[in-house]
Structure formats: C-alpha cells, structure tokens
Amino acid sequence: MASPRGEFSSRFGFIMAAAGSAVGLGNIWGFPTQAASNGGAAFLLVYLFLAFTLAYPALMAELIIGRHAHANAVSALRQISPNRVLRSIGGGTGVIGLVVASFILSFYAIVAGWMLAHCLAALTDLAGMGAASDWLTDFSFSRNLVFMLIFMALTVGIISEGVQQGIERWSSRLMPLLLLSLVLLVIYVLTLDGAMEGLRVYLLPDFERALAPGLIVKALGAAFFSLSLGVGTMLIYGSYISDRENLPVVGGLVTLVDICIAVLAGFLVLPAMYVALNSGVEIFTAGGALISEDTLIFTVLPKLFDSMGLAGIGVSLVFFFLMTIAALTSSISMLEVPVAYTIEEHGVARKPAVLVIGATIALVSTVILLNFEALFGLVIAVTTRYSQPLLGFMFCLYAGWVWHRDTLLQELRKGNAGVEHSLFWKLWPGYVRVFCPLIILLIFAQSLLE
Ligand code: PFF
C-alpha cells in the first residue's frame, strides 16, 4: 500500500539523510574547538565513551518509536502511552522538543550564515574585490542578518520539497561530497609546518583536564547535539524508514559516520590551529585559554588560509563550502520537526507550514542578532547542554518503561526476524531502562553540585 506520508526510498538515502542531520556544525565547528579547549585527547575519550554508551542507545529509542508510530514525536509519544497522564506527559515532551529544535535552528542559521559569507569571501578575494571581502568576513549586524536569511531561505526551499525530493535527494548528493572534501583537506593540512604539534595535543590525553568540573556535561551535550537527539529529529527520520530495514544496524551506521566525521574534523582543526600559531597567529590568551571559542575557526582559519597565498583562497572556498553543506543537511532536519508536527496534527499543507515556521524562526534569529552578547551563548547552552540530554532522558523512559516491551520487540522484528537472539536485544532494553536515564541524571546532579 502506498504510504500517504513521505518515506525514504532506499537504505542509502536514509543513512545519508540521518547522517546528514547528525553531521553538521557540531562535528566540525563544535567538537574540535571544545576538544582543543578541554584537554584534547581527554575530551575525545570522554566524548567517544558517551557517544557509544549513551547517545547510541538514545538514538535507537527515537528511531524505533518513530518507525512504529509513523508520526511526529508529539503523536508518537502519545500513541505508545497506555493512559491519559502518560499521554499528556508524552505529548508535552514532544512539544518541548519541537520548540527546542526551533531554537537550535535559530542560532544554527546564524553560524551557518557566517560559513556562507566566508565561502563567498573566497570568491570576492579571487575577483580582487577587497571591500566586499572585508564586509563578508567582518562581524557586523548587516552581514549576520543577510546571511542568516539566505541560509534560512535555502533550508526552507529544500524542506518544502518533502522527504524524497528534498531531504533524501539533497543529503545523498551533499554528504559524499562533504566526506571527500574533508579527507582532502586533512591530508593537505597535515603536510604543513606546525601540524604535528596540533596532532600531539589531539592524540595525547591530559587527564587532569578531562576530570575538570563541567567537562562531562559539556561532552554529554556535545554527543547529544552531534547525534541530533532529544528534539524529535531522529524520531521523525525513523518514521520515514521502511519496515524492511534492520534498525540497530542502520542506527549503528549513522552513529559511526557521525563520530568518524567529528574525529576526522579534529584532525583538520587542531593541526590547523597550530599551523596558524606557527605562522604568528594568536590563538591562546596569556592564561593559556583559547581565544573566543565560538568564533575561533573564523579568526584562525582565514588567517591560516591567507598565509597560504593563492592556494589558500581555494582551500578556504572548499572548507567553508563544506561547512555550509554540513550545516544545511542538519538544518533541514531541524526544520522538519515543527513542520511535520504542523502538517500531521493540524492538517496544514507542507508549503505554507514551511514558510510560516521558517519565517518565525528567522525572526527569533534576528532577535538573537540584535542582542548577540546576551542571547547567543545563552540559547546555545540552554538548548544543547541542558534541554537535549534531558529530553533524551524522557525518550529513554518512554522506550524503556512506558512502551509495552512486546510491541517494541515486534517493531524490531520487522527488519530482523531473529532480533531477540541478538546481542542488541540482550543489552539494549535494560540499558535504555536503567543505565541511560541513571547516568544522564548523575551527570546533571554532578554538574549542579559544582
Ligand atoms: N547534529 C547537528 C550537528 O552536529 O551540527 C546539530 C543538530 C541537528 C542538532 C538536528 C539537533 C537537531 F535536531
């Protein structure tokens, strides 16, 4: 029977779309800069540990609930609830998730706009248009606003095309390009003077810093942000997967691709920082802390590219183009969360829903830009560091305690008839019931005590 809802047409398409959502600014802008300022390899180890032990099980909870319910997070959590109270809590969790997804998009579009502006700056450099390049790379309200709006327009354009024509088609084109460009850039950067020092920082753990207060919460937030968890994105993508797919395997592949790209981006950004340092660019304060974490790659990398002469312009173009692509495959997944809800729950057609929601989010981004110092960091911390893990905690409780275990097993059997004999089924249910919620709470309790 033809499904009235959108569905991914192939496994490759789904993996590209879900990995496209997961791989984004979090991997290439967020993770490497956090690793650089939090003990290098030590942060890497904590992040890897949390990604495999907490984020992967939480991702599976979202994918399984999503595919079972074939619906957005709000109605999916209601569907699997056995009584009224749990239905309301589930619906409420879904609604908070879609609000958080929208706020994430509101800051994400700003950062993605910077990427786009720097990408264009490489072209104006080539054309010898110095004044235009300066406007594109200097931090100003007009530049930030214009490029946030362009980026939002691109996101709106893709999402209004729907699942197969929009999300799947674009993710399958853009993701392989992203991976290829990243690998080429890493190879290039590693041949430059100073790169080995960066590699040393990245690969030799400084355990004293790994145990520093707040680091585990940061790494947890980074892992949940990186896998797009808690806000219903992965649940929605799960709802578009066909019943033939073996969910633990595709979820595992998505996790692996995401983690590999974050780790790979570390091989680019950390060595690049030290190459820049080697050629006289300041990246540390006198106290040894990194300068301006949020904008680090926008200060360090352009200087690095400048120092490479004409080749630097090409490298800059590729790098910022790649970042824009990575951001776009993630932003479409964020916008799909409120859009799918509005279409499915309120019967609105896709195009008007996308336009109205996109415009509202652009308005929120404008408010953030007008109050940048006060709001930008705050919105990032509240949405990614706190809301995402706590919402992930709720999804684990719903998958582990609220949803009937037999229905859950039946859902998994669809793509893998012998799943109850697999290691996944031996470990995951108990894991998502007890281990994940407990550890998430413990990490939060520890951060409150600090
Ligand atoms: N995972 C994306 C990244 O690493 O950049 C960010 C993200 C996408 C967060 C989608 C939340 C979301 F719903």
CSV table of C-alpha atoms and ligand atoms in Angstrom, one decimal:
chain,number,residue,atom,x,y,z
A,1,MET,CA,0.0,0.0,0.0
A,2,ALA,CA,1.4,3.4,-0.9
A,3,SER,CA,2.1,5.4,2.2
A,4,PRO,CA,0.4,8.8,2.4
A,5,ARG,CA,3.4,10.1,4.4
A,6,GLY,CA,6.9,10.6,2.9
A,7,GLU,CA,9.3,7.7,3.1
A,8,PHE,CA,13.0,7.3,2.3
A,9,SER,CA,13.3,5.3,-0.9
A,10,SER,CA,16.5,3.4,0.0
A,11,ARG,CA,18.7,2.5,2.9
A,12,PHE,CA,21.5,4.6,1.4
A,13,GLY,CA,19.1,7.5,1.2
A,14,PHE,CA,18.1,7.1,4.9
A,15,ILE,CA,21.6,6.7,6.1
A,16,MET,CA,22.7,9.8,4.2
A,17,ALA,CA,19.8,11.8,5.5
A,18,ALA,CA,20.2,10.7,9.1
A,19,ALA,CA,24.0,11.1,9.0
A,20,GLY,CA,23.4,14.4,7.2
A,21,SER,CA,21.4,15.5,10.1
A,22,ALA,CA,23.9,14.3,12.6
A,23,VAL,CA,27.0,15.6,10.8
A,24,GLY,CA,27.0,19.4,10.9
A,25,LEU,CA,28.5,22.4,12.7
A,26,GLY,CA,28.5,20.3,15.8
A,27,ASN,CA,31.1,18.0,14.3
A,28,ILE,CA,33.3,20.5,12.5
A,29,TRP,CA,32.8,23.7,14.5
A,30,GLY,CA,31.7,22.5,17.9
A,31,PHE,CA,33.6,19.3,18.7
A,32,PRO,CA,37.1,20.2,17.6
A,33,THR,CA,37.1,23.6,19.3
A,34,GLN,CA,35.7,22.0,22.5
A,35,ALA,CA,38.3,19.3,22.3
A,36,ALA,CA,41.0,21.9,21.9
A,37,SER,CA,40.0,23.8,25.0
A,38,ASN,CA,39.2,20.8,27.2
A,39,GLY,CA,42.3,18.7,27.2
A,40,GLY,CA,42.5,17.4,23.6
A,41,ALA,CA,42.5,13.6,23.6
A,42,ALA,CA,41.0,13.5,27.1
A,43,PHE,CA,37.8,15.2,25.8
A,44,LEU,CA,38.0,12.9,22.8
A,45,LEU,CA,37.9,9.9,25.0
A,46,VAL,CA,35.1,11.1,27.2
A,47,TYR,CA,33.1,12.1,24.1
A,48,LEU,CA,33.7,8.7,22.4
A,49,PHE,CA,32.7,6.9,25.5
A,50,LEU,CA,29.4,8.9,26.0
A,51,ALA,CA,28.6,8.7,22.3
A,52,PHE,CA,28.7,4.9,22.2
A,53,THR,CA,27.2,4.2,25.6
A,54,LEU,CA,24.5,6.9,25.9
A,55,ALA,CA,23.9,8.6,22.6
A,56,TYR,CA,23.6,5.4,20.5
A,57,PRO,CA,21.0,3.8,22.8
A,58,ALA,CA,19.1,7.0,22.9
A,59,LEU,CA,19.2,7.3,19.1
A,60,MET,CA,17.8,3.8,18.9
A,61,ALA,CA,14.9,4.7,21.2
A,62,GLU,CA,14.0,7.6,18.9
A,63,LEU,CA,14.3,5.5,15.7
A,64,ILE,CA,12.3,2.6,17.0
A,65,ILE,CA,9.5,4.7,18.4
A,66,GLY,CA,9.4,6.8,15.3
A,67,ARG,CA,9.1,3.9,12.9
A,68,HIS,CA,6.5,2.2,15.0
A,69,ALA,CA,4.3,5.3,15.2
A,70,HIS,CA,4.9,6.6,11.7
A,71,ALA,CA,4.3,10.0,13.1
A,72,ASN,CA,5.9,13.1,14.6
A,73,ALA,CA,7.3,13.0,18.2
A,74,VAL,CA,4.1,14.5,19.8
A,75,SER,CA,1.7,11.9,18.5
A,76,ALA,CA,4.3,9.1,18.6
A,77,LEU,CA,4.8,9.5,22.4
A,78,ARG,CA,1.1,9.8,22.8
A,79,GLN,CA,0.5,6.6,20.8
A,80,ILE,CA,2.8,4.4,22.9
A,81,SER,CA,1.4,5.6,26.2
A,82,PRO,CA,-1.1,3.4,27.9
A,83,ASN,CA,-3.1,6.0,29.9
A,84,ARG,CA,-4.1,9.7,29.9
A,85,VAL,CA,-1.5,11.0,32.3
A,86,LEU,CA,1.4,9.4,30.3
A,87,ARG,CA,-0.2,10.6,27.1
A,88,SER,CA,-0.2,14.2,28.2
A,89,ILE,CA,3.4,13.9,29.5
A,90,GLY,CA,4.5,12.3,26.2
A,91,GLY,CA,2.7,14.9,24.1
A,92,GLY,CA,4.2,17.7,26.3
A,93,THR,CA,7.7,16.2,25.8
A,94,GLY,CA,7.2,16.2,22.1
A,95,VAL,CA,6.1,19.8,22.1
A,96,ILE,CA,9.0,21.0,24.2
A,97,GLY,CA,11.3,19.0,21.7
A,98,LEU,CA,9.9,20.9,18.7
A,99,VAL,CA,10.3,24.2,20.5
A,100,VAL,CA,13.9,23.3,21.3
A,101,ALA,CA,14.6,22.2,17.7
A,102,SER,CA,13.3,25.5,16.5
A,103,PHE,CA,15.6,27.4,18.9
A,104,ILE,CA,18.5,25.3,17.9
A,105,LEU,CA,17.8,26.3,14.3
A,106,SER,CA,17.7,29.9,15.3
A,107,PHE,CA,21.3,30.0,16.4
A,108,TYR,CA,22.4,27.4,13.9
A,109,ALA,CA,21.3,29.6,11.0
A,110,ILE,CA,23.4,32.4,12.3
A,111,VAL,CA,26.6,30.3,12.4
A,112,ALA,CA,25.8,28.7,9.1
A,113,GLY,CA,25.4,32.2,7.6
A,114,TRP,CA,28.9,33.0,8.7
A,115,MET,CA,30.1,29.9,6.9
A,116,LEU,CA,28.3,31.0,3.7
A,117,ALA,CA,29.7,34.5,4.0
A,118,HIS,CA,33.3,33.2,4.3
A,119,CYS,CA,32.7,30.9,1.4
A,120,LEU,CA,31.7,33.9,-0.8
A,121,ALA,CA,34.6,35.9,0.6
A,122,ALA,CA,37.0,33.4,-1.1
A,123,LEU,CA,35.3,34.3,-4.4
A,124,THR,CA,35.4,38.0,-3.9
A,125,ASP,CA,39.1,37.6,-2.9
A,126,LEU,CA,39.7,35.9,-6.2
A,127,ALA,CA,38.0,38.7,-8.0
A,128,GLY,CA,40.1,41.2,-6.2
A,129,MET,CA,37.1,42.8,-4.5
A,130,GLY,CA,38.8,43.7,-1.2
A,131,ALA,CA,36.0,45.9,0.2
A,132,ALA,CA,33.4,43.2,-0.4
A,133,SER,CA,35.6,40.6,1.2
A,134,ASP,CA,36.1,42.8,4.3
A,135,TRP,CA,32.3,43.2,4.7
A,136,LEU,CA,31.8,39.4,4.2
A,137,THR,CA,34.3,38.5,6.9
A,138,ASP,CA,33.9,41.3,9.4
A,139,PHE,CA,31.4,40.7,12.2
A,140,SER,CA,28.5,43.1,11.6
A,141,PHE,CA,24.8,43.1,12.2
A,142,SER,CA,24.0,43.6,8.4
A,143,ARG,CA,26.3,40.8,7.3
A,144,ASN,CA,25.0,38.4,10.0
A,145,LEU,CA,21.4,39.3,9.1
A,146,VAL,CA,21.7,38.9,5.4
A,147,PHE,CA,23.5,35.6,5.5
A,148,MET,CA,21.2,34.2,8.2
A,149,LEU,CA,18.3,35.0,5.9
A,150,ILE,CA,19.9,33.4,2.9
A,151,PHE,CA,20.7,30.3,4.8
A,152,MET,CA,17.1,30.1,6.2
A,153,ALA,CA,15.8,30.5,2.6
A,154,LEU,CA,17.9,27.6,1.4
A,155,THR,CA,16.6,25.4,4.3
A,156,VAL,CA,13.0,26.4,3.6
A,157,GLY,CA,13.5,25.7,-0.1
A,158,ILE,CA,14.7,22.1,0.5
A,159,ILE,CA,12.2,21.3,3.2
A,160,SER,CA,9.2,22.5,1.1
A,161,GLU,CA,10.1,19.8,-1.4
A,162,GLY,CA,9.3,17.0,1.1
A,163,VAL,CA,11.1,13.8,2.1
A,164,GLN,CA,12.3,12.1,-1.1
A,165,GLN,CA,12.7,15.0,-3.4
A,166,GLY,CA,14.0,17.3,-0.7
A,167,ILE,CA,15.7,15.7,2.2
A,168,GLU,CA,16.8,12.4,0.7
A,169,ARG,CA,17.9,13.8,-2.7
A,170,TRP,CA,20.0,16.6,-1.3
A,171,SER,CA,21.5,14.6,1.6
A,172,SER,CA,22.6,11.8,-0.8
A,173,ARG,CA,24.3,14.4,-3.0
A,174,LEU,CA,25.9,16.6,-0.4
A,175,MET,CA,27.1,14.1,2.2
A,176,PRO,CA,29.6,12.1,0.0
A,177,LEU,CA,31.0,15.5,-1.3
A,178,LEU,CA,31.5,16.6,2.3
A,179,LEU,CA,33.4,13.5,3.3
A,180,LEU,CA,35.7,13.7,0.2
A,181,SER,CA,36.5,17.4,0.8
A,182,LEU,CA,37.2,16.8,4.4
A,183,VAL,CA,39.6,14.0,3.8
A,184,LEU,CA,41.5,16.0,1.1
A,185,LEU,CA,41.8,19.0,3.5
A,186,VAL,CA,43.1,16.9,6.3
A,187,ILE,CA,45.8,15.4,4.1
A,188,TYR,CA,46.7,18.9,3.0
A,189,VAL,CA,46.9,20.4,6.4
A,190,LEU,CA,48.9,17.6,7.8
A,191,THR,CA,51.7,18.4,5.4
A,192,LEU,CA,52.1,21.9,6.8
A,193,ASP,CA,54.7,23.1,9.4
A,194,GLY,CA,53.3,23.0,13.0
A,195,ALA,CA,50.6,20.5,12.2
A,196,MET,CA,52.4,17.8,14.2
A,197,GLU,CA,52.1,19.8,17.4
A,198,GLY,CA,48.3,20.0,16.9
A,199,LEU,CA,48.2,16.3,16.3
A,200,ARG,CA,50.1,15.7,19.6
A,201,VAL,CA,47.6,17.8,21.5
A,202,TYR,CA,44.7,16.0,19.9
A,203,LEU,CA,46.1,12.5,20.5
A,204,LEU,CA,47.8,12.7,23.9
A,205,PRO,CA,45.3,12.9,26.7
A,206,ASP,CA,45.6,15.4,29.5
A,207,PHE,CA,43.6,13.5,32.2
A,208,GLU,CA,43.7,16.3,34.7
A,209,ARG,CA,41.7,18.4,32.3
A,210,ALA,CA,39.4,15.6,31.4
A,211,LEU,CA,38.3,15.4,35.0
A,212,ALA,CA,37.8,19.2,35.3
A,213,PRO,CA,34.4,20.3,36.5
A,214,GLY,CA,31.8,20.6,33.9
A,215,LEU,CA,33.7,18.7,31.2
A,216,ILE,CA,31.5,15.6,31.3
A,217,VAL,CA,28.3,17.7,31.0
A,218,LYS,CA,29.9,19.5,28.1
A,219,ALA,CA,30.9,16.2,26.4
A,220,LEU,CA,27.4,14.8,27.0
A,221,GLY,CA,25.8,17.9,25.5
A,222,ALA,CA,28.2,17.6,22.6
A,223,ALA,CA,27.4,14.0,22.0
A,224,PHE,CA,23.6,14.6,22.1
A,225,PHE,CA,23.9,17.7,19.9
A,226,SER,CA,26.1,15.8,17.5
A,227,LEU,CA,23.6,13.0,17.0
A,228,SER,CA,20.7,15.4,16.8
A,229,LEU,CA,19.0,13.8,19.8
A,230,GLY,CA,16.2,14.7,22.2
A,231,VAL,CA,14.3,17.1,20.0
A,232,GLY,CA,12.4,14.5,17.8
A,233,THR,CA,14.6,14.9,14.7
A,234,MET,CA,15.7,11.3,14.7
A,235,LEU,CA,12.3,10.1,15.7
A,236,ILE,CA,10.8,11.8,12.6
A,237,TYR,CA,13.6,10.4,10.3
A,238,GLY,CA,12.8,7.0,11.9
A,239,SER,CA,9.2,7.4,11.0
A,240,TYR,CA,10.2,7.7,7.3
A,241,ILE,CA,12.3,4.5,7.3
A,242,SER,CA,10.8,1.5,5.6
A,243,ASP,CA,9.8,-1.6,7.7
A,244,ARG,CA,12.3,-3.7,5.9
A,245,GLU,CA,15.3,-2.0,7.5
A,246,ASN,CA,17.2,-3.5,10.4
A,247,LEU,CA,17.1,-0.6,12.8
A,248,PRO,CA,20.0,-1.4,15.2
A,249,VAL,CA,22.3,-1.8,12.1
A,250,VAL,CA,21.3,1.4,10.4
A,251,GLY,CA,21.3,3.3,13.7
A,252,GLY,CA,24.8,2.0,14.4
A,253,LEU,CA,26.0,3.1,10.9
A,254,VAL,CA,24.6,6.6,11.5
A,255,THR,CA,26.4,6.8,14.8
A,256,LEU,CA,29.7,5.5,13.3
A,257,VAL,CA,29.6,8.0,10.4
A,258,ASP,CA,28.8,10.9,12.8
A,259,ILE,CA,31.6,10.0,15.3
A,260,CYS,CA,34.1,9.4,12.5
A,261,ILE,CA,33.4,12.8,10.9
A,262,ALA,CA,33.8,14.6,14.3
A,263,VAL,CA,37.1,12.7,14.9
A,264,LEU,CA,38.2,13.5,11.3
A,265,ALA,CA,37.3,17.2,11.7
A,266,GLY,CA,39.6,17.2,14.8
A,267,PHE,CA,42.4,16.0,12.6
A,268,LEU,CA,41.8,19.1,10.5
A,269,VAL,CA,41.0,21.8,13.0
A,270,LEU,CA,43.6,21.1,15.8
A,271,PRO,CA,46.6,20.8,13.4
A,272,ALA,CA,45.3,23.9,11.5
A,273,MET,CA,45.3,25.9,14.8
A,274,TYR,CA,48.9,25.0,15.4
A,275,VAL,CA,49.9,25.7,11.8
A,276,ALA,CA,48.3,29.2,12.3
A,277,LEU,CA,50.2,29.6,15.7
A,278,ASN,CA,53.4,28.6,13.9
A,279,SER,CA,52.9,31.3,11.4
A,280,GLY,CA,52.3,34.0,14.1
A,281,VAL,CA,48.6,34.0,14.6
A,282,GLU,CA,47.5,34.4,18.3
A,283,ILE,CA,45.2,31.6,19.3
A,284,PHE,CA,45.8,31.4,23.1
A,285,THR,CA,45.4,34.1,25.8
A,286,ALA,CA,48.2,34.8,28.2
A,287,GLY,CA,46.4,32.4,30.6
A,288,GLY,CA,46.6,29.6,28.1
A,289,ALA,CA,42.9,29.5,27.2
A,290,LEU,CA,41.7,29.5,23.6
A,291,ILE,CA,40.6,32.9,22.3
A,292,SER,CA,36.9,33.2,21.5
A,293,GLU,CA,35.8,29.6,21.3
A,294,ASP,CA,32.6,30.3,19.3
A,295,THR,CA,34.4,32.3,16.6
A,296,LEU,CA,37.7,30.5,16.8
A,297,ILE,CA,37.6,28.9,13.4
A,298,PHE,CA,36.5,32.2,11.8
A,299,THR,CA,39.6,34.0,13.2
A,300,VAL,CA,42.2,31.3,13.0
A,301,LEU,CA,41.3,29.6,9.7
A,302,PRO,CA,41.0,32.6,7.4
A,303,LYS,CA,44.4,33.8,8.7
A,304,LEU,CA,45.8,30.3,8.1
A,305,PHE,CA,44.3,30.3,4.6
A,306,ASP,CA,45.7,33.8,3.9
A,307,SER,CA,49.2,32.6,4.8
A,308,MET,CA,49.0,30.0,2.0
A,309,GLY,CA,48.8,32.6,-0.8
A,310,LEU,CA,46.7,31.9,-3.8
A,311,ALA,CA,46.2,28.2,-2.9
A,312,GLY,CA,44.7,29.4,0.4
A,313,ILE,CA,41.8,31.0,-1.4
A,314,GLY,CA,40.9,27.7,-3.0
A,315,VAL,CA,41.3,25.9,0.3
A,316,SER,CA,39.2,28.5,2.0
A,317,LEU,CA,36.5,28.1,-0.6
A,318,VAL,CA,36.4,24.3,-0.2
A,319,PHE,CA,36.4,24.5,3.6
A,320,PHE,CA,33.6,27.0,4.0
A,321,PHE,CA,31.6,25.4,1.2
A,322,LEU,CA,31.9,22.1,3.1
A,323,MET,CA,30.7,23.7,6.3
A,324,THR,CA,27.7,25.2,4.6
A,325,ILE,CA,26.7,21.9,3.2
A,326,ALA,CA,27.2,20.2,6.5
A,327,ALA,CA,25.0,22.9,8.1
A,328,LEU,CA,22.3,22.6,5.5
A,329,THR,CA,21.8,18.8,5.8
A,330,SER,CA,21.4,19.4,9.6
A,331,SER,CA,19.2,22.5,9.4
A,332,ILE,CA,16.7,20.7,7.1
A,333,SER,CA,16.3,18.0,9.8
A,334,MET,CA,15.6,20.6,12.5
A,335,LEU,CA,13.0,22.4,10.4
A,336,GLU,CA,11.3,19.1,9.6
A,337,VAL,CA,10.4,18.7,13.3
A,338,PRO,CA,7.9,21.6,13.7
A,339,VAL,CA,6.9,21.2,10.1
A,340,ALA,CA,5.9,17.5,10.3
A,341,TYR,CA,4.0,18.2,13.5
A,342,THR,CA,2.1,21.1,11.9
A,343,ILE,CA,1.2,19.1,8.8
A,344,GLU,CA,0.2,15.9,10.7
A,345,GLU,CA,-1.6,17.4,13.7
A,346,HIS,CA,-3.1,20.5,12.2
A,347,GLY,CA,-3.7,19.4,8.6
A,348,VAL,CA,-1.8,22.3,7.1
A,349,ALA,CA,-0.2,21.8,3.6
A,350,ARG,CA,3.6,21.4,3.6
A,351,LYS,CA,4.5,24.6,1.7
A,352,PRO,CA,2.6,27.1,3.9
A,353,ALA,CA,3.7,25.3,7.0
A,354,VAL,CA,7.3,25.5,6.0
A,355,LEU,CA,7.0,29.2,5.1
A,356,VAL,CA,5.3,30.4,8.3
A,357,ILE,CA,7.6,28.3,10.6
A,358,GLY,CA,10.7,29.3,8.7
A,359,ALA,CA,9.8,33.0,8.9
A,360,THR,CA,9.1,32.7,12.6
A,361,ILE,CA,12.4,31.1,13.3
A,362,ALA,CA,14.2,33.7,11.2
A,363,LEU,CA,12.5,36.3,13.4
A,364,VAL,CA,13.9,34.7,16.5
A,365,SER,CA,17.3,34.6,14.9
A,366,THR,CA,17.0,38.3,14.2
A,367,VAL,CA,16.2,39.0,17.9
A,368,ILE,CA,19.3,37.0,18.9
A,369,LEU,CA,21.4,39.0,16.5
A,370,LEU,CA,20.1,42.3,17.9
A,371,ASN,CA,21.0,41.1,21.4
A,372,PHE,CA,24.0,39.0,20.5
A,373,GLU,CA,26.1,39.3,23.6
A,374,ALA,CA,23.2,38.4,25.9
A,375,LEU,CA,21.4,35.8,23.9
A,376,PHE,CA,23.7,33.8,21.6
A,377,GLY,CA,25.7,31.8,24.2
A,378,LEU,CA,22.6,31.5,26.4
A,379,VAL,CA,20.4,29.9,23.7
A,380,ILE,CA,23.2,27.5,22.8
A,381,ALA,CA,23.7,26.5,26.4
A,382,VAL,CA,20.1,26.1,27.3
A,383,THR,CA,19.1,24.1,24.2
A,384,THR,CA,22.1,21.9,23.7
A,385,ARG,CA,23.8,21.5,27.1
A,386,TYR,CA,20.6,21.1,29.1
A,387,SER,CA,17.5,20.5,27.0
A,388,GLN,CA,18.8,17.9,24.6
A,389,PRO,CA,20.1,15.4,27.2
A,390,LEU,CA,17.1,15.9,29.5
A,391,LEU,CA,14.7,15.3,26.6
A,392,GLY,CA,16.8,12.3,25.6
A,393,PHE,CA,16.3,11.1,29.1
A,394,MET,CA,12.5,11.3,28.6
A,395,PHE,CA,12.7,9.3,25.3
A,396,CYS,CA,14.7,6.6,27.1
A,397,LEU,CA,12.0,6.4,29.8
A,398,TYR,CA,9.2,6.1,27.2
A,399,ALA,CA,11.1,3.4,25.3
A,400,GLY,CA,12.2,1.6,28.4
A,401,TRP,CA,9.2,1.9,30.8
A,402,VAL,CA,6.1,3.3,29.2
A,403,TRP,CA,6.1,1.4,25.9
A,404,HIS,CA,5.0,-2.2,26.0
A,405,ARG,CA,8.0,-4.5,25.6
A,406,ASP,CA,6.2,-6.9,23.2
A,407,THR,CA,5.2,-4.2,20.8
A,408,LEU,CA,8.8,-2.9,20.9
A,409,LEU,CA,10.1,-6.3,20.0
A,410,GLN,CA,7.6,-6.7,17.2
A,411,GLU,CA,8.8,-3.4,15.7
A,412,LEU,CA,12.4,-4.6,15.8
A,413,ARG,CA,11.4,-8.0,14.3
A,414,LYS,CA,10.1,-6.3,11.2
A,415,GLY,CA,13.6,-5.7,9.7
A,416,ASN,CA,15.3,-8.6,11.6
A,417,ALA,CA,13.3,-11.7,12.3
A,418,GLY,CA,15.8,-13.2,14.8
A,419,VAL,CA,16.4,-10.0,16.7
A,420,GLU,CA,15.5,-11.5,20.1
A,421,HIS,CA,18.6,-13.7,19.9
A,422,SER,CA,20.9,-10.8,19.1
A,423,LEU,CA,23.3,-9.0,21.4
A,424,PHE,CA,21.4,-5.8,20.8
A,425,TRP,CA,18.2,-7.3,22.3
A,426,LYS,CA,20.2,-8.8,25.2
A,427,LEU,CA,21.7,-5.4,26.2
A,428,TRP,CA,19.6,-2.5,24.9
A,429,PRO,CA,16.3,-2.9,26.7
A,430,GLY,CA,17.8,-2.9,30.2
A,431,TYR,CA,20.3,-0.3,29.1
A,432,VAL,CA,17.7,2.2,27.9
A,433,ARG,CA,15.6,1.5,31.0
A,434,VAL,CA,18.2,1.8,33.7
A,435,PHE,CA,21.7,2.7,32.6
A,436,CYS,CA,20.9,5.6,30.3
A,437,PRO,CA,18.4,7.6,32.5
A,438,LEU,CA,20.5,7.0,35.6
A,439,ILE,CA,23.8,8.1,34.0
A,440,ILE,CA,22.2,11.2,32.4
A,441,LEU,CA,20.8,12.2,35.8
A,442,LEU,CA,24.0,11.5,37.6
A,443,ILE,CA,25.9,13.7,35.2
A,444,PHE,CA,23.4,16.5,35.8
A,445,ALA,CA,23.5,16.1,39.5
A,446,GLN,CA,27.3,16.3,39.4
A,447,SER,CA,27.1,19.5,37.4
A,448,LEU,CA,24.7,21.1,39.8
A,449,LEU,CA,26.9,20.3,42.8
A,450,GLU,CA,29.9,22.0,41.2
B,1,PFF,N1,23.7,17.2,14.8
B,1,PFF,C1,23.9,18.5,14.3
B,1,PFF,C2,25.3,18.9,14.3
B,1,PFF,O1,26.1,18.2,14.8
B,1,PFF,O2,25.6,20.0,13.8
B,1,PFF,C3,23.0,19.5,15.1
B,1,PFF,C4,21.6,19.2,15.2
B,1,PFF,C5,20.8,18.8,14.1
B,1,PFF,C6,21.0,19.3,16.5
B,1,PFF,C7,19.5,18.5,14.3
B,1,PFF,C8,19.7,19.0,16.7
B,1,PFF,C9,18.9,18.6,15.6
B,1,PFF,F1,17.6,18.3,15.7
